Coordinates of C-alpha atoms and ligand atoms in Angstrom, one line a residue:
X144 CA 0.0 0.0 0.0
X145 CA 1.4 3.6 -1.0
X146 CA 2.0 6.3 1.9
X147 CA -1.4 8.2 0.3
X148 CA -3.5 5.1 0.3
X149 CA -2.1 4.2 4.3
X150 CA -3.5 7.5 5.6
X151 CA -6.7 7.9 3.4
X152 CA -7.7 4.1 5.0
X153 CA -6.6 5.2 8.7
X154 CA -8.7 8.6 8.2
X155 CA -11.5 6.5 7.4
X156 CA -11.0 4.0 10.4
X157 CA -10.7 7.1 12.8
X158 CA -14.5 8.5 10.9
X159 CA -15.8 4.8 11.6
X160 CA -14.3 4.6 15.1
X161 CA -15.7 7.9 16.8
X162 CA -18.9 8.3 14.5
X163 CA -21.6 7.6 17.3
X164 CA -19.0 9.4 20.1
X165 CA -19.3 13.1 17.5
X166 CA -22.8 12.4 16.3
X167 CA -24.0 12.1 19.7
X168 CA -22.4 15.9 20.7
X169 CA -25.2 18.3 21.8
X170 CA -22.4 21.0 20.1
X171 CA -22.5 19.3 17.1
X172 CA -23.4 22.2 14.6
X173 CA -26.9 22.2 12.2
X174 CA -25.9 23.9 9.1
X175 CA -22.3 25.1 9.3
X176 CA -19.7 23.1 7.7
X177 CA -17.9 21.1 10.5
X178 CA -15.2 18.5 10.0
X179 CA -16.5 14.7 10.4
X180 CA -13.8 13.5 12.9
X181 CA -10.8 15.9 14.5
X182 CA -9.9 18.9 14.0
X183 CA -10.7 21.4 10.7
X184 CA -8.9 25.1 10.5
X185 CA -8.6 27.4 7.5
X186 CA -10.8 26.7 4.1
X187 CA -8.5 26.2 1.2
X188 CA -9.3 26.0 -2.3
X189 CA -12.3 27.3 -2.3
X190 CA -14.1 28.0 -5.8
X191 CA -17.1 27.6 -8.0
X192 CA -16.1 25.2 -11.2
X193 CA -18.6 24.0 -13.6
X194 CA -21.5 25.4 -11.9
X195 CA -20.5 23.0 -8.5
X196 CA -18.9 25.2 -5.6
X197 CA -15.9 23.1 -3.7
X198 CA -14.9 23.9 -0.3
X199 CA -11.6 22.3 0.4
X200 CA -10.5 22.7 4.3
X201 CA -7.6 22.2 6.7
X202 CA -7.8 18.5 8.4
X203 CA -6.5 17.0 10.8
X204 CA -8.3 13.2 11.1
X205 CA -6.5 12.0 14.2
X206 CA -6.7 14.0 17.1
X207 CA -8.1 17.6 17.8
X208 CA -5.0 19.1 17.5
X209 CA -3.0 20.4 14.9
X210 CA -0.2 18.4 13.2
X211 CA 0.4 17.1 9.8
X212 CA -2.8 18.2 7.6
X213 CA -5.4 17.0 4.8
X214 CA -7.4 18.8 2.1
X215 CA -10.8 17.9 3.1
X216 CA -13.1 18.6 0.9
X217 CA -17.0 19.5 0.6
X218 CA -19.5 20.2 -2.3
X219 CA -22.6 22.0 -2.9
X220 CA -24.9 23.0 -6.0
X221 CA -26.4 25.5 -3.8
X222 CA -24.2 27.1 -0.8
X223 CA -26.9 25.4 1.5
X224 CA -26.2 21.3 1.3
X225 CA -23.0 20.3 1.3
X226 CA -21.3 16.3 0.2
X227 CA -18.4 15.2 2.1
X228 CA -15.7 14.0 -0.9
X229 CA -13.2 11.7 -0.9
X230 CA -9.8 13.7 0.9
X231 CA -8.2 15.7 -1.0
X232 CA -4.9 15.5 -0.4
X233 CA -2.8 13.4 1.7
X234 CA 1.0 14.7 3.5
X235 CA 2.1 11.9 1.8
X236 CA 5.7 12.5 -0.2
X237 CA 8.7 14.2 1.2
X238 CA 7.7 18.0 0.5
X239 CA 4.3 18.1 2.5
X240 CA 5.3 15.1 5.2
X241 CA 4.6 17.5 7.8
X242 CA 1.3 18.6 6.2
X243 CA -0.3 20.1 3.5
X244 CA -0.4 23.3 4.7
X245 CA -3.6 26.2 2.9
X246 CA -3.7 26.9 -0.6
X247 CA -6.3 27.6 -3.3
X248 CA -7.5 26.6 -6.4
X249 CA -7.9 27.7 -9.6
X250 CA -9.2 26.7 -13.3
X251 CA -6.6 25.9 -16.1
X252 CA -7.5 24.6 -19.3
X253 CA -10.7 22.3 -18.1
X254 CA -8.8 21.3 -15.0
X255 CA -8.3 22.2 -11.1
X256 CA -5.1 23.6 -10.1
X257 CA -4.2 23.2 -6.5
X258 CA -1.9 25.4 -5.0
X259 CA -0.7 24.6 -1.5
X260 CA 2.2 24.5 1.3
X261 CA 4.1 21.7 1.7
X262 CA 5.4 21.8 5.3
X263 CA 8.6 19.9 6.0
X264 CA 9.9 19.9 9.1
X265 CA 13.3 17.9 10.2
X266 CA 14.3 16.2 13.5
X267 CA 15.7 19.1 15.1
X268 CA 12.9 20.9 14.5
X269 CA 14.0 23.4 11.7
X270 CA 11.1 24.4 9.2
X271 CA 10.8 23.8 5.3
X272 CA 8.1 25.2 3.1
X273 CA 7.7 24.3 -0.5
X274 CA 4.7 25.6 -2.8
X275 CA 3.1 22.9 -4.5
X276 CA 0.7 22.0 -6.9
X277 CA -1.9 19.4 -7.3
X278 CA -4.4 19.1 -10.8
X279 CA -7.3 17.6 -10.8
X280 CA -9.7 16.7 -13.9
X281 CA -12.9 16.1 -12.1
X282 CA -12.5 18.4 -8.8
X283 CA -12.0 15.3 -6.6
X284 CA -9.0 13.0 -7.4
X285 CA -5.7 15.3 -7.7
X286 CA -2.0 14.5 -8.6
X287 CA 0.5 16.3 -7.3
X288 CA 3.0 17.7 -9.0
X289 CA 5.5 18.8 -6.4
X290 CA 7.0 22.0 -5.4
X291 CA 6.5 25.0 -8.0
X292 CA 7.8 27.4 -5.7
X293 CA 11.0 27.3 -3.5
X294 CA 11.6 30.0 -0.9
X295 CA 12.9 33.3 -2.4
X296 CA 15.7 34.7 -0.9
X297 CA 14.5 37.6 2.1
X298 CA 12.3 35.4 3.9
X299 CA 12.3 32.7 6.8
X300 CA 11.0 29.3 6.5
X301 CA 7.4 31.2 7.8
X302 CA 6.3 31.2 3.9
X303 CA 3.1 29.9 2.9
X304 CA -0.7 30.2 2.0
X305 CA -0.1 30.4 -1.6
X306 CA -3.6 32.2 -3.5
X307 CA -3.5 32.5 -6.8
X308 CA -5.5 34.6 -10.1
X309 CA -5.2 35.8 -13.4
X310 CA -5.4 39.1 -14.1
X311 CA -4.4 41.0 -17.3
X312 CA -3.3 37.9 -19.1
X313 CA -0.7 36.9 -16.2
X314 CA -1.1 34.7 -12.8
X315 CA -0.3 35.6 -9.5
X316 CA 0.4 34.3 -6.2
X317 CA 0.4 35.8 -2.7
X318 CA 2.0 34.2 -0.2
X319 CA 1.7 35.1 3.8
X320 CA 5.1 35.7 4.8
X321 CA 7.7 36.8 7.7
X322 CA 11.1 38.3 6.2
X323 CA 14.4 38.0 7.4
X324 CA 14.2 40.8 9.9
X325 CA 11.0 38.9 11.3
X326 CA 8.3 41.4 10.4
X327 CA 4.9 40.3 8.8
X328 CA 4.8 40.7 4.9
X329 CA 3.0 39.4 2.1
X330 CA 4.9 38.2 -1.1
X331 CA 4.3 38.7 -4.6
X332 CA 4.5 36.0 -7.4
X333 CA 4.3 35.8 -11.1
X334 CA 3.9 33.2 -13.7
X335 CA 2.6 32.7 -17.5
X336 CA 1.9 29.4 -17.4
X337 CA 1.6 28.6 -13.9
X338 CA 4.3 26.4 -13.8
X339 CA 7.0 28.0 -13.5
X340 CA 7.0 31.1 -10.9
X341 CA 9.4 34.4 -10.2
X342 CA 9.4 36.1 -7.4
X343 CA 8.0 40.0 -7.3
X344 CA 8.7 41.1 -4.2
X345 CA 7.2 42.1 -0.9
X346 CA 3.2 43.6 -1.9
X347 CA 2.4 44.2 1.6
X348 CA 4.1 44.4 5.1
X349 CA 7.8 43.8 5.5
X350 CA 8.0 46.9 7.6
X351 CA 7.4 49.5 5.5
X352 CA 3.8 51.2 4.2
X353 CA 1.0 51.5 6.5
X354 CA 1.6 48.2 7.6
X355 CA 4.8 49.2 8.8
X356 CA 5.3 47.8 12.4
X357 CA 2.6 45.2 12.4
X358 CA 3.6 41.9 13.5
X359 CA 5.6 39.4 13.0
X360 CA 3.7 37.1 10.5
X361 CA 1.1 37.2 8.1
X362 CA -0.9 34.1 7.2
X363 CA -3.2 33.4 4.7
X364 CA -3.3 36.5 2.1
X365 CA -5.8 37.0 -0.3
X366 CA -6.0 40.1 -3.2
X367 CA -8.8 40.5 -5.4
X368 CA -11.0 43.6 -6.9
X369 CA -14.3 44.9 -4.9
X370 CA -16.3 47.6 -6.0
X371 CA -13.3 48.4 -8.1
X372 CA -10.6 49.2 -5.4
X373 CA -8.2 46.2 -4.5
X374 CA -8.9 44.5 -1.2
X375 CA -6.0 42.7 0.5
X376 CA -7.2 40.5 3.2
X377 CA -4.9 38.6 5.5
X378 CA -4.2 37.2 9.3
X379 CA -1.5 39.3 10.8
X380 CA 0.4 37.3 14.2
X381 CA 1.9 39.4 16.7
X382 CA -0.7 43.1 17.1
X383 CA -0.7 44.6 20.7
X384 CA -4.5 44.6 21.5
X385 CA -5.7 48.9 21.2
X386 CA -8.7 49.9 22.8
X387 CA -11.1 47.6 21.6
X388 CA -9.1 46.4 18.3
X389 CA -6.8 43.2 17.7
X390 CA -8.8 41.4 21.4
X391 CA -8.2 37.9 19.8
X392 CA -4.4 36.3 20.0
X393 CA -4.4 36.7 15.9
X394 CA -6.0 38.8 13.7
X395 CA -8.1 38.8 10.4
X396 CA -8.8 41.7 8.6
X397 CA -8.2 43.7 5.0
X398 CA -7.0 46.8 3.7
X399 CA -7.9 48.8 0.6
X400 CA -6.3 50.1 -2.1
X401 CA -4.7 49.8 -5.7
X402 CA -2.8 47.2 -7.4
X403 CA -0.8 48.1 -10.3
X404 CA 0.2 44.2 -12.5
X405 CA 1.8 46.1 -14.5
X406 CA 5.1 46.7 -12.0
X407 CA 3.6 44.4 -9.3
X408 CA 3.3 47.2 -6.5
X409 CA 0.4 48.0 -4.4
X410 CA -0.5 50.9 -2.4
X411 CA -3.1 50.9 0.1
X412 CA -4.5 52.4 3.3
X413 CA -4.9 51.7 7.2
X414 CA -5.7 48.3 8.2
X415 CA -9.4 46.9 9.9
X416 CA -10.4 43.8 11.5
X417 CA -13.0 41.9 9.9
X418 CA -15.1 40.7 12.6
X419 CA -15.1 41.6 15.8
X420 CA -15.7 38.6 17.6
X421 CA -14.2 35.8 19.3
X422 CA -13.8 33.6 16.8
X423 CA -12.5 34.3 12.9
X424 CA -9.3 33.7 11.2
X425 CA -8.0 32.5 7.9
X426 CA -10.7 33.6 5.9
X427 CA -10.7 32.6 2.1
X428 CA -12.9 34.4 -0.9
X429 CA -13.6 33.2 -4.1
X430 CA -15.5 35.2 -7.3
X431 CA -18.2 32.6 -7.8
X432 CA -19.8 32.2 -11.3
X433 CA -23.0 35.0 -10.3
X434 CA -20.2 37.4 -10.4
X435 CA -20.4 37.6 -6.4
X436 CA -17.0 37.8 -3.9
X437 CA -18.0 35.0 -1.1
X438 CA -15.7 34.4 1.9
X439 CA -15.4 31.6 4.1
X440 CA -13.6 31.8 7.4
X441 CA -12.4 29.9 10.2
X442 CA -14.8 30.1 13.3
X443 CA -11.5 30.2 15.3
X444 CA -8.4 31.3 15.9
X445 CA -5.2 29.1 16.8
X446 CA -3.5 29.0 19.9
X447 CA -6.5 30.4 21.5
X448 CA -7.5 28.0 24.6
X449 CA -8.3 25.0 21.7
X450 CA -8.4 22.2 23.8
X451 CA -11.2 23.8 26.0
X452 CA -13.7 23.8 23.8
X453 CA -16.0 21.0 25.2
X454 CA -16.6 19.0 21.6
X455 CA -12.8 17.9 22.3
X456 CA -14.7 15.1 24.8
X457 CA -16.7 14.2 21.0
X458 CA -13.9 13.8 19.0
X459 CA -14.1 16.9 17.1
X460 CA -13.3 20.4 16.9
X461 CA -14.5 23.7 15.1
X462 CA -16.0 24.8 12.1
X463 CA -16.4 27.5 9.3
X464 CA -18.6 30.4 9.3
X465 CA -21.7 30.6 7.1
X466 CA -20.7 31.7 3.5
X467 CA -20.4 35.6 3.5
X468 CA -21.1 37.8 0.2
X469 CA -18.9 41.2 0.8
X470 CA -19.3 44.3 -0.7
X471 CA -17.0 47.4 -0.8
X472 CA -18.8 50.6 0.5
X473 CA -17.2 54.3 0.8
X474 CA -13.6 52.2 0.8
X475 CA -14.7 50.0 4.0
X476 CA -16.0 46.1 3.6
X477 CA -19.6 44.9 4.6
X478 CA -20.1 41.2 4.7
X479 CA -23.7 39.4 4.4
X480 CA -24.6 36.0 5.0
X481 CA -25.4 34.6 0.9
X482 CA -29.4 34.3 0.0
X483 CA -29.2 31.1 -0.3
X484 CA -29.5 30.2 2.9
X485 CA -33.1 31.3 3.0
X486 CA -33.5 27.5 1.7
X487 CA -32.4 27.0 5.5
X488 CA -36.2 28.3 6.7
X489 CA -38.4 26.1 8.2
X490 CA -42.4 27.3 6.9
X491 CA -43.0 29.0 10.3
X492 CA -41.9 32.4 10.6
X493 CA -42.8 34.7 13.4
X494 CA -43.4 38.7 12.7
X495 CA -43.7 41.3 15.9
X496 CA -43.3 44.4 16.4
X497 CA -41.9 45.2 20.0
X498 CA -41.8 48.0 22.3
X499 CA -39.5 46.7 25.2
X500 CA -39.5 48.7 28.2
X501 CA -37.1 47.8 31.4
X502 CA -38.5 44.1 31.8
X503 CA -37.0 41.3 30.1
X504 CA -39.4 40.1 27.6
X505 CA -39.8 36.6 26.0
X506 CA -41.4 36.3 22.4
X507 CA -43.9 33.7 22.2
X508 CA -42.3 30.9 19.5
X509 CA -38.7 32.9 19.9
X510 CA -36.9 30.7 21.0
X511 CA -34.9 27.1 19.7
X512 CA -31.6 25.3 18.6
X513 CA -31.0 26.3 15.4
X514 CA -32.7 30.4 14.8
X515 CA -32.3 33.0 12.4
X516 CA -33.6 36.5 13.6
X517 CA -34.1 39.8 11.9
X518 CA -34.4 42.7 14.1
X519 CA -35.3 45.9 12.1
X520 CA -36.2 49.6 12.5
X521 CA -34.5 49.5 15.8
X522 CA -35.0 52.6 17.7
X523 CA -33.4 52.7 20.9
X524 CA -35.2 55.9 22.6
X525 CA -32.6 55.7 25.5
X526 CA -30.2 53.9 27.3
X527 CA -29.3 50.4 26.1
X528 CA -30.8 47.6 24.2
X529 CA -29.6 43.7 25.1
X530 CA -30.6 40.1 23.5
X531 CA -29.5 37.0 25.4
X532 CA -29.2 33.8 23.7
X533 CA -29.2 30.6 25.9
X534 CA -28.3 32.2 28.9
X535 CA -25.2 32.1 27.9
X536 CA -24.3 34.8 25.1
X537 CA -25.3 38.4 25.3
X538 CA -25.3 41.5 22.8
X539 CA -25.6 44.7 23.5
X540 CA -26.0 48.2 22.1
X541 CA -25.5 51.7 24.7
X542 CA -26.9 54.1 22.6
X543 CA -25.5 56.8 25.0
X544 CA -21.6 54.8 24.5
X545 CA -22.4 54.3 21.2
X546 CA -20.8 51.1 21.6
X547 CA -22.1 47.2 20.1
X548 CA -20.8 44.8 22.4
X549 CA -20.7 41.1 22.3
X550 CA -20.3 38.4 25.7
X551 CA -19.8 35.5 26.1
X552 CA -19.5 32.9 29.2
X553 CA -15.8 31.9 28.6
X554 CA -15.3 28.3 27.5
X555 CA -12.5 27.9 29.4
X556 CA -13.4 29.1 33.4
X557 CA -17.0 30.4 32.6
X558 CA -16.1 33.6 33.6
X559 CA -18.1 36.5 31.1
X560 CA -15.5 37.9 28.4
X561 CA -16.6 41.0 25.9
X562 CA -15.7 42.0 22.5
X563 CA -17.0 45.9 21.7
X564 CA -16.8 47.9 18.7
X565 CA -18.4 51.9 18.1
X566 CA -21.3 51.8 16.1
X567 CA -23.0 55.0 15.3
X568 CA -26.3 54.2 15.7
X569 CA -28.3 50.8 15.6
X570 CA -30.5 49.9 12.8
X571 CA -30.7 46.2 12.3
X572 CA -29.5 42.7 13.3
X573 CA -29.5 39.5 11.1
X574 CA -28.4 37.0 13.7
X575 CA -27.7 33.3 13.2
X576 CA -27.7 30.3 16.0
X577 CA -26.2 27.0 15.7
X578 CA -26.6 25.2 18.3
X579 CA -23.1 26.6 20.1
X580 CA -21.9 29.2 17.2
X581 CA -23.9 32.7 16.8
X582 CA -22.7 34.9 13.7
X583 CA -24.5 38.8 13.9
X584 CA -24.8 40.9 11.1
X585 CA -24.7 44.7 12.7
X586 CA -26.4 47.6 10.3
X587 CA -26.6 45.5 6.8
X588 CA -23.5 43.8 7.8
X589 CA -21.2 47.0 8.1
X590 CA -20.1 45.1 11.5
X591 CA -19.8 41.4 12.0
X592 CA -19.4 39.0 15.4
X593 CA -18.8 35.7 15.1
X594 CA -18.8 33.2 18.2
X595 CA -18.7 29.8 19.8
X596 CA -20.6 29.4 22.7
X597 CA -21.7 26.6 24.8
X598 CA -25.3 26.9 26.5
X599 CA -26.6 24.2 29.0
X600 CA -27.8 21.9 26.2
X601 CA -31.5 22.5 27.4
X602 CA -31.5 26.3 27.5
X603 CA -33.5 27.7 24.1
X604 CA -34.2 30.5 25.3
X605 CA -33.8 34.1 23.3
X606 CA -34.6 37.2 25.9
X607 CA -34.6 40.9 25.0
X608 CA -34.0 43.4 27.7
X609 CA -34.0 47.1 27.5
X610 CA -33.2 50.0 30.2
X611 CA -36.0 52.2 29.0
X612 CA -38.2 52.2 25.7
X613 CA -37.0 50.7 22.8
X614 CA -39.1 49.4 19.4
X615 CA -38.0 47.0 16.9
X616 CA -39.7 44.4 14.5
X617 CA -38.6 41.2 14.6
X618 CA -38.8 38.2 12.4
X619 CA -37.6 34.7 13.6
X620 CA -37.2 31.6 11.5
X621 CA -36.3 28.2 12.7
X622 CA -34.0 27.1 10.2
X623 CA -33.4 23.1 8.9
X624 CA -31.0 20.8 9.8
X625 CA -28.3 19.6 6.8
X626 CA -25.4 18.3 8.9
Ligands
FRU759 C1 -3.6 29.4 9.6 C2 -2.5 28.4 9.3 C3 -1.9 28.6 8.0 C4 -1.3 27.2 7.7 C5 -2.4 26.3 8.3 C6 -1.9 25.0 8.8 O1 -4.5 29.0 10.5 O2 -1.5 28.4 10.3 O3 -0.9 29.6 7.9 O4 -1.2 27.0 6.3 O5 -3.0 27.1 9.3 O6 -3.0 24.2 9.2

């Protein structure tokens, strides 16, 4: 048996093996895209080819830690129901043995090109990081083609993420990177053929620009045109938190600005986080075939308390966010959750208006597992305005501070932890719940929080509390179970 066909039949035996153990998890998610067994990080290779959209993610089968990585791999027709696939890729041969680190995808004459990180490292302990490629004719079954890219001089072994386009009859790949003088950077590639690859130069980072001193390393990069300005989005390692930005241990968030192909340089502006809640990194976007820029990110962050999530006693850990349509407006990003997942909706749907006063109210038929809600014309005559989800997560908007703030009881010691950001004035929410992950869409999605959170399985309960007067209408759905 080959190396590849070893660990594609012991990832199976681990599925088989802890299948009841996961399945039975109260935390187990409805309709968010989880792994079946161990742990899943960032998606990878995310696109729309002929008409089917793939969602390739990070994969660890074995344990619910990190280690040496898989390309999962999900499909959907529609956004809404996804197919497990057969694994992608394996860390099978010498230039990935310590995983197959993100990457993304792209079409190439009728065929899938994967590119990805092959992570080496050796018995002391020193890093390796090759670029590789994979092709695949039907969008399931790849070969790999080995390293395409090896590490251009400037740069430590911290190289990797690889995203790749075309644009004005060339291809290009990003790469997150940490130069020589250990400072966060992204790097620029070029190619004709996607083959063979030069390197550009530092686009981004590196200690110099706007991005100047910011961190050490920057994962996961990703260029492409919104609204027609260039948006650069990437997870920078190593911000000091500032007020109430960069809270998380890493960051995820964009800048804007202008990239020239012509002379590979890009200037851009300040830097912004983009979601402000506990739990987002390593987002990925693709341009699917309606002409729409849809992300995908993590609904974590590494190194942040991992093994304290309580689906570690199931077997599994973390998931992605819902699929997020962005939009570039007056140079900042807004982020929606896709129409599509209107299929979600149960037939029932509940409409009130409300005029909270300072009691805590209950909404007959608010309430439940797995709930979307759409609180509009908000008016907040004074004071604050607070929803509680399962007795356990909390939002909140002070229309005296001015300030949106999400809690959470901490997974780790239960203890309440907050993540805050100014909002001018509150208009509407579009709020999902999954079981233990909320996502809240603030003012048309100008403002996003995403979450894990862990209610006492039993506890459905959705409670809205104001200080003094405060009117809204509200729309609840119970939304269908695909996972
Ligand atoms: C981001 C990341 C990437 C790396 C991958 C490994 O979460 O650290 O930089 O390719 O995860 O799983």
């Amino acid at each position: 048996m080959s190396k590849d066909q070893e660990l594609r039949r012991a990832a199976f035996e681990e599925v088989e093996k802890h299948q009841d153990l996961v399945e039975a998890d109260p935390y187990r998610l409805h309709y968010h895209i989880m792994p079946p067994v161990g742990l899943l990080n960032d998606p990878n290779g995310w696109i729309q080819w002929n008409g089917t959209y793939h969602l390739f993610y990070q994969w660890m089968p074995f344990k619910t830690g990190h280690g040496a990585k898989f390309w999962g791999h999900y499909s959907s027709e529609d956004l809404v129901n996804w197919t497990h696939e057969d694994i992608a890729l394996t860390p099978s041969e010498w230039f990935e043995k310590n995983g197959c680190y993100s990457g993304s995808a792209i079409e190439h004459n009728g065929e899938l090109y994967a590119f990805y990180t092959g992570n080496v490292k050796d018995e002391k302990g020193n890093r390796e990081s090759y670029q590789c490629l994979a092709v695949s004719e039907d969008g399931i079954h790849f070969d790999k083609k080995g390293p395409v890219v090896h590490l251009p001089e400037g740069y430590t072994a911290h190289f990797r993420d690889p995203k790749v386009w075309k644009q004005d009859g060339s291809y290009f790949m990003v790469v997150g990177a940490q130069t020589e003088d250990l400072k966060g950077a992204v790097a620029l590639l070029q190619s004709e053929d996607l083959h063979e690859w030069t390197h550009v130069g530092v686009l981004a980072g590196g200690g110099e620009g706007p991005l100047g001193d910011f961190g050490y390393m920057f994962e996961c990069p990703d260029l492409f045109n919104l609204g027609g300005e260039d948006v650069l989005v990437f997870s920078p390692q190593g911000l000091d938190s500032e007020g109430m930005k960069y809270q998380n241990v890493y960051q995820a968030g964009y800048v804007v600005g202008a990239f020239d192909s012509q002379n590979g340089r890009y200037e851009h502006r300040a830097f912004y986080e983009l979601d402000h809640g506990f739990d987002f990194y390593a987002p990925q976007t693709t341009e699917d075939e309606h002409g729409r820029r849809i992300l995908f990110g993590w609904m974590s962050v590494p190194d942040q308390d991992e093994q304290n999530h309580p689906t570690v006693n199931h077997h599994w850990l973390h998931n992605m966010t819902l699929p997020r349509e962005m939009k570039l407006v007056d140079g900042r990003v807004y982020q929606t959750p896709v129409s599509e997942l209107e299929e979600l909706r149960e037939d029932s749907v509940v409409e009130r208006r409300l005029e909270l006063d300072h009691e805590t109210h209950e909404v007959e038929g608010v309430n439940g597992k797995a709930v979307e809600l759409k609180l509009e014309d908000i008016n907040i005559y004074e004071g604050w305005f607070a929803l509680e989800i399962g007795g356990s997560a909390r939002l909140v908007y002070s229309s005296e501070q001015r300030i949106f703030t999400m809690e959470r009881e901490s997974y780790v010691d239960g203890v309440v932890e907050k993540r805050q950001t100014e909002v001018a004035s509150l208009n509407d929410l579009h709020i999902f719940i999954d079981t233990s992950s909320v996502e809240v869409f603030v003012n048309g999605g100008a403002h996003v929080f995403t979450a894990r959170f862990y209610p006492a399985p039993n506890n459905e309960s959705i409670q809205f509390t104001a200080s003094d007067k405060t009117t809204l209408t509200l729309k609840k759905w119970d939304l269908r179970k695909v996972f």
